[in-house]
Amino acid sequence: MKKLSALVLLATSLLIGAQTVRAEEPAQIMLLGTFHFTNPGLDTVKTSVLDVTSADSQQYLQAFSQKLAQDFAPTDVLLECAVGFQGKLNEQYQQYLKGEFTLPVNEIYQLGFRVAKAAGGSAVRCFDEREIQWNAGPLFEQMPTKAPAIQAAFDTLIADVTAQSNDMHRTLSLADLLRAMNSEQQYRLNKSIYLLSNEVGAGDGFAGADAAASWWHRNFRMYANIQLAASPGKRVLVIAGQGHIAVIKDFLASDTQRKAVSVDSFF
């Protein structure tokens, strides 16, 4: 009996130890960059967006959400909404879980709510930070006179990116569009817009660098909200505009306390 008791005690200790190890495993974070399904036209790049309410798009959104829920199994789904909206978001989500809420045409609902429900009712959380915005006013005031060559290059780049984006929305399926938007090529292209004008005002007010810094500042705050949610043992899906994810992806790559999980194989 003493030997049996000792074996039971040892097995219990090993089980508790294993559970402790699992609980201390770094959070896994999957980043998903999207376009705004209902585009308010506030971005520098103006795009006529693909209609996500079409039968084909709705079928894909349902299948894509199920795959993310089953294969990644997020414990938390973080959405690009203001933290102050969390109370209302919780109300809407509880209504949706009960079948009493029709999903608006917005990615936080069409993707976020669907994935969270399919994952067994995972938590949904707002993580956006809107106190800090992209402060490009001084840059746009100075660039035409102080840096006309950069202004011309900037205008050309915006025109090219806009044309490319409109062409992608016009010709690609939703699956192919999301896959393209989450490519390294598109992330680099997005960040290049800020870096092109970064030198404007160098040594004389730094209008370009300050504008770029304000965008990174906002995204640093957003990533701080992600870090707060992504405690050890969590599996966190982050859904946000592709411009945010382009920057946040670099933060996650350097975060030694958390592990990045690629979304590439899920499209």
Tab-separated table of C-alpha atoms in Angstrom:
chain	number	residue	atom	x	y	z
A	1	MET	CA	0.000	0.000	0.000
A	2	LYS	CA	2.839	2.375	0.814
A	3	LYS	CA	4.398	1.705	-2.603
A	4	LEU	CA	1.037	2.249	-4.315
A	5	SER	CA	0.509	5.515	-2.435
A	6	ALA	CA	3.970	6.662	-3.405
A	7	LEU	CA	3.280	5.868	-7.070
A	8	VAL	CA	-0.031	7.755	-6.970
A	9	LEU	CA	1.692	10.736	-5.344
A	10	LEU	CA	4.451	10.664	-7.971
A	11	ALA	CA	1.936	10.464	-10.835
A	12	THR	CA	-0.053	13.339	-9.375
A	13	SER	CA	3.093	15.436	-9.009
A	14	LEU	CA	4.083	14.727	-12.610
A	15	LEU	CA	0.597	15.638	-13.847
A	16	ILE	CA	0.596	18.926	-11.929
A	17	GLY	CA	4.088	19.657	-13.222
A	18	ALA	CA	3.017	18.981	-16.810
A	19	GLN	CA	-0.015	21.244	-16.432
A	20	THR	CA	2.214	23.984	-15.028
A	21	VAL	CA	4.577	23.687	-18.001
A	22	ARG	CA	1.647	23.916	-20.425
A	23	ALA	CA	0.219	26.932	-18.611
A	24	GLU	CA	3.547	28.720	-18.929
A	25	GLU	CA	3.887	28.097	-22.668
A	26	PRO	CA	4.192	31.372	-24.624
A	27	ALA	CA	1.008	32.709	-26.142
A	28	GLN	CA	0.544	31.924	-29.828
A	29	ILE	CA	-0.559	34.853	-31.979
A	30	MET	CA	-1.943	34.711	-35.506
A	31	LEU	CA	-2.181	38.016	-37.399
A	32	LEU	CA	-4.778	38.449	-40.156
A	33	GLY	CA	-4.682	41.617	-42.243
A	34	THR	CA	-7.888	42.637	-44.021
A	35	PHE	CA	-9.388	45.466	-45.998
A	36	HIS	CA	-12.298	47.299	-44.416
A	37	PHE	CA	-15.397	45.471	-45.638
A	38	THR	CA	-17.358	48.726	-45.393
A	39	ASN	CA	-14.742	51.229	-46.534
A	40	PRO	CA	-15.284	54.702	-44.987
A	41	GLY	CA	-12.783	56.235	-47.422
A	42	LEU	CA	-10.488	57.547	-44.681
A	43	ASP	CA	-7.285	55.865	-45.894
A	44	THR	CA	-4.782	57.577	-48.179
A	45	VAL	CA	-5.232	54.748	-50.676
A	46	LYS	CA	-8.852	54.922	-51.905
A	47	THR	CA	-10.183	51.526	-52.939
A	48	SER	CA	-13.502	50.351	-54.351
A	49	VAL	CA	-13.874	47.255	-52.187
A	50	LEU	CA	-15.015	43.797	-53.152
A	51	ASP	CA	-18.617	42.994	-52.160
A	52	VAL	CA	-18.383	40.572	-49.247
A	53	THR	CA	-22.163	40.117	-49.195
A	54	SER	CA	-22.161	38.136	-52.465
A	55	ALA	CA	-23.068	34.459	-52.214
A	56	ASP	CA	-19.528	33.315	-53.077
A	57	SER	CA	-17.911	35.645	-50.543
A	58	GLN	CA	-20.340	34.675	-47.794
A	59	GLN	CA	-19.713	30.999	-48.456
A	60	TYR	CA	-15.968	31.582	-48.268
A	61	LEU	CA	-16.185	33.644	-45.082
A	62	GLN	CA	-18.112	30.852	-43.402
A	63	ALA	CA	-15.637	28.165	-44.518
A	64	PHE	CA	-12.594	30.313	-43.698
A	65	SER	CA	-13.938	31.107	-40.235
A	66	GLN	CA	-14.580	27.424	-39.548
A	67	LYS	CA	-11.033	26.518	-40.604
A	68	LEU	CA	-9.488	29.177	-38.362
A	69	ALA	CA	-11.690	28.060	-35.460
A	70	GLN	CA	-10.948	24.362	-35.850
A	71	ASP	CA	-7.282	24.384	-36.833
A	72	PHE	CA	-5.997	27.343	-34.814
A	73	ALA	CA	-8.663	27.195	-32.077
A	74	PRO	CA	-8.229	30.735	-30.713
A	75	THR	CA	-8.999	31.376	-27.065
A	76	ASP	CA	-9.339	35.095	-27.847
A	77	VAL	CA	-10.206	37.022	-30.999
A	78	LEU	CA	-8.896	40.605	-31.041
A	79	LEU	CA	-10.708	43.086	-33.254
A	80	GLU	CA	-10.000	46.572	-34.608
A	81	CYS	CA	-12.502	48.463	-32.505
A	82	ALA	CA	-11.953	51.097	-29.821
A	83	VAL	CA	-11.405	49.698	-26.325
A	84	GLY	CA	-14.259	51.893	-25.129
A	85	PHE	CA	-16.601	49.928	-27.418
A	86	GLN	CA	-15.954	46.679	-25.511
A	87	GLY	CA	-19.195	46.775	-23.507
A	88	LYS	CA	-21.335	47.168	-26.620
A	89	LEU	CA	-19.290	44.523	-28.430
A	90	ASN	CA	-19.949	42.053	-25.598
A	91	GLU	CA	-23.694	42.726	-25.824
A	92	GLN	CA	-23.718	42.179	-29.575
A	93	TYR	CA	-21.649	39.013	-29.292
A	94	GLN	CA	-23.926	37.479	-26.670
A	95	GLN	CA	-26.899	38.237	-28.896
A	96	TYR	CA	-25.087	36.609	-31.822
A	97	LEU	CA	-24.341	33.468	-29.803
A	98	LYS	CA	-28.074	33.208	-29.121
A	99	GLY	CA	-28.965	33.718	-32.781
A	100	GLU	CA	-30.440	37.162	-32.150
A	101	PHE	CA	-27.928	39.374	-33.986
A	102	THR	CA	-27.552	39.862	-37.741
A	103	LEU	CA	-23.918	40.393	-38.701
A	104	PRO	CA	-23.235	43.883	-40.122
A	105	VAL	CA	-20.986	44.219	-43.171
A	106	ASN	CA	-17.806	44.782	-41.184
A	107	GLU	CA	-14.821	42.482	-40.769
A	108	ILE	CA	-15.029	42.523	-36.961
A	109	TYR	CA	-18.403	40.802	-37.294
A	110	GLN	CA	-18.184	38.923	-40.578
A	111	LEU	CA	-14.883	37.316	-39.543
A	112	GLY	CA	-14.356	38.014	-35.848
A	113	PHE	CA	-17.741	36.946	-34.519
A	114	ARG	CA	-17.922	33.964	-36.843
A	115	VAL	CA	-14.524	32.624	-35.825
A	116	ALA	CA	-15.111	33.177	-32.104
A	117	LYS	CA	-18.475	31.415	-32.162
A	118	ALA	CA	-17.163	28.508	-34.249
A	119	ALA	CA	-14.277	28.133	-31.767
A	120	GLY	CA	-16.771	27.431	-29.002
A	121	GLY	CA	-17.559	30.940	-27.855
A	122	SER	CA	-14.053	32.367	-27.561
A	123	ALA	CA	-13.665	35.836	-26.072
A	124	VAL	CA	-13.867	38.811	-28.439
A	125	ARG	CA	-11.845	41.887	-27.501
A	126	CYS	CA	-11.369	45.387	-28.914
A	127	PHE	CA	-7.701	46.368	-29.153
A	128	ASP	CA	-7.631	49.521	-31.270
A	129	GLU	CA	-6.034	52.745	-30.021
A	130	ARG	CA	-7.395	55.966	-31.481
A	131	GLU	CA	-5.948	58.653	-29.228
A	132	ILE	CA	-2.847	58.622	-31.443
A	133	GLN	CA	-3.445	59.029	-35.178
A	134	TRP	CA	-1.212	59.341	-38.244
A	135	ASN	CA	-0.214	63.002	-37.917
A	136	ALA	CA	0.783	63.808	-41.484
A	137	GLY	CA	-0.564	67.362	-41.679
A	138	PRO	CA	2.810	69.160	-41.378
A	139	LEU	CA	4.344	66.680	-43.835
A	140	PHE	CA	1.738	67.352	-46.514
A	141	GLU	CA	2.056	71.102	-45.957
A	142	GLN	CA	5.834	71.124	-46.395
A	143	MET	CA	6.465	68.382	-48.957
A	144	PRO	CA	5.329	70.287	-52.111
A	145	THR	CA	7.765	73.182	-51.552
A	146	LYS	CA	10.564	71.658	-49.465
A	147	ALA	CA	10.761	68.293	-51.220
A	148	PRO	CA	9.004	68.480	-54.623
A	149	ALA	CA	10.823	65.434	-55.985
A	150	ILE	CA	9.667	63.345	-53.037
A	151	GLN	CA	6.155	64.788	-53.424
A	152	ALA	CA	6.118	63.641	-57.056
A	153	ALA	CA	7.416	60.189	-56.120
A	154	PHE	CA	4.872	59.991	-53.292
A	155	ASP	CA	2.001	60.900	-55.601
A	156	THR	CA	3.149	58.306	-58.134
A	157	LEU	CA	3.433	55.615	-55.472
A	158	ILE	CA	-0.046	56.362	-54.086
A	159	ALA	CA	-1.502	56.281	-57.612
A	160	ASP	CA	0.213	52.964	-58.362
A	161	VAL	CA	-0.841	51.378	-55.071
A	162	THR	CA	-4.419	52.610	-55.560
A	163	ALA	CA	-4.579	51.212	-59.089
A	164	GLN	CA	-3.136	47.894	-57.959
A	165	SER	CA	-5.546	47.686	-55.031
A	166	ASN	CA	-8.570	48.492	-57.193
A	167	ASP	CA	-7.463	45.895	-59.738
A	168	MET	CA	-7.098	43.243	-57.017
A	169	HIS	CA	-10.565	43.995	-55.629
A	170	ARG	CA	-12.051	43.872	-59.140
A	171	THR	CA	-10.408	40.660	-60.371
A	172	LEU	CA	-9.629	38.434	-57.365
A	173	SER	CA	-11.856	36.221	-55.265
A	174	LEU	CA	-12.087	37.037	-51.570
A	175	ALA	CA	-9.754	34.141	-50.754
A	176	ASP	CA	-7.125	35.285	-53.249
A	177	LEU	CA	-7.485	38.906	-52.161
A	178	LEU	CA	-6.887	38.100	-48.499
A	179	ARG	CA	-3.972	35.847	-49.419
A	180	ALA	CA	-2.371	38.631	-51.463
A	181	MET	CA	-2.943	41.241	-48.755
A	182	ASN	CA	-1.158	39.063	-46.198
A	183	SER	CA	1.918	38.551	-48.364
A	184	GLU	CA	5.310	39.941	-47.429
A	185	GLN	CA	5.350	41.859	-50.706
A	186	GLN	CA	2.198	43.789	-49.793
A	187	TYR	CA	3.394	44.418	-46.234
A	188	ARG	CA	6.646	45.911	-47.530
A	189	LEU	CA	4.750	48.007	-50.069
A	190	ASN	CA	2.509	49.410	-47.334
A	191	LYS	CA	5.418	50.407	-45.102
A	192	SER	CA	7.307	51.916	-48.041
A	193	ILE	CA	4.702	54.681	-48.256
A	194	TYR	CA	5.817	56.022	-44.872
A	195	LEU	CA	9.520	55.523	-45.497
A	196	LEU	CA	9.453	57.321	-48.847
A	197	SER	CA	8.569	60.617	-47.173
A	198	ASN	CA	10.504	59.997	-43.953
A	199	GLU	CA	13.401	62.275	-44.929
A	200	VAL	CA	11.246	65.348	-45.524
A	201	GLY	CA	12.332	68.042	-43.062
A	202	ALA	CA	15.398	66.139	-41.875
A	203	GLY	CA	17.392	68.516	-39.683
A	204	ASP	CA	14.635	71.107	-39.962
A	205	GLY	CA	11.626	69.998	-37.929
A	206	PHE	CA	11.562	66.394	-39.176
A	207	ALA	CA	7.997	66.579	-40.536
A	208	GLY	CA	8.408	63.301	-42.435
A	209	ALA	CA	9.973	61.346	-39.582
A	210	ASP	CA	7.441	62.677	-37.086
A	211	ALA	CA	4.556	61.672	-39.366
A	212	ALA	CA	5.942	58.163	-39.738
A	213	ALA	CA	6.635	57.959	-36.001
A	214	SER	CA	3.025	58.860	-35.208
A	215	TRP	CA	1.813	55.859	-37.220
A	216	TRP	CA	4.276	53.520	-35.512
A	217	HIS	CA	3.291	55.108	-32.175
A	218	ARG	CA	-0.365	54.165	-32.711
A	219	ASN	CA	0.594	50.635	-33.674
A	220	PHE	CA	2.912	50.282	-30.683
A	221	ARG	CA	-0.080	51.070	-28.483
A	222	MET	CA	-2.228	48.577	-30.345
A	223	TYR	CA	0.473	45.956	-29.897
A	224	ALA	CA	0.590	46.721	-26.169
A	225	ASN	CA	-3.122	45.818	-26.053
A	226	ILE	CA	-2.323	42.593	-27.905
A	227	GLN	CA	0.439	41.771	-25.432
A	228	LEU	CA	-1.936	42.349	-22.523
A	229	ALA	CA	-4.426	39.860	-23.963
A	230	ALA	CA	-1.781	37.343	-25.087
A	231	SER	CA	-0.757	35.952	-21.699
A	232	PRO	CA	0.978	32.551	-21.451
A	233	GLY	CA	-1.112	29.661	-22.729
A	234	LYS	CA	-3.395	31.836	-24.872
A	235	ARG	CA	-4.052	31.381	-28.580
A	236	VAL	CA	-4.884	34.797	-29.968
A	237	LEU	CA	-6.239	35.665	-33.411
A	238	VAL	CA	-5.744	39.347	-34.298
A	239	ILE	CA	-7.899	40.766	-37.109
A	240	ALA	CA	-7.115	44.299	-38.274
A	241	GLY	CA	-6.558	46.451	-41.310
A	242	GLN	CA	-3.616	45.318	-43.409
A	243	GLY	CA	-1.788	48.601	-42.776
A	244	HIS	CA	-1.741	47.928	-39.048
A	245	ILE	CA	-0.720	44.295	-39.428
A	246	ALA	CA	2.180	45.285	-41.713
A	247	VAL	CA	3.760	47.113	-38.765
A	248	ILE	CA	2.532	44.904	-35.915
A	249	LYS	CA	3.982	41.838	-37.668
A	250	ASP	CA	7.477	43.271	-37.130
A	251	PHE	CA	6.780	43.805	-33.420
A	252	LEU	CA	5.605	40.221	-32.990
A	253	ALA	CA	8.674	38.875	-34.813
A	254	SER	CA	10.882	40.520	-32.168
A	255	ASP	CA	8.721	39.579	-29.161
A	256	THR	CA	10.605	36.851	-27.284
A	257	GLN	CA	7.644	36.250	-24.940
A	258	ARG	CA	5.167	35.259	-27.656
A	259	LYS	CA	5.102	33.008	-30.695
A	260	ALA	CA	3.870	33.974	-34.160
A	261	VAL	CA	1.689	31.494	-36.045
A	262	SER	CA	1.448	32.057	-39.800
A	263	VAL	CA	-1.984	32.500	-41.392
A	264	ASP	CA	-0.670	31.610	-44.863
A	265	SER	CA	-1.952	28.021	-44.969
A	266	PHE	CA	-5.486	28.983	-43.867
A	267	PHE	CA	-6.664	30.823	-47.004
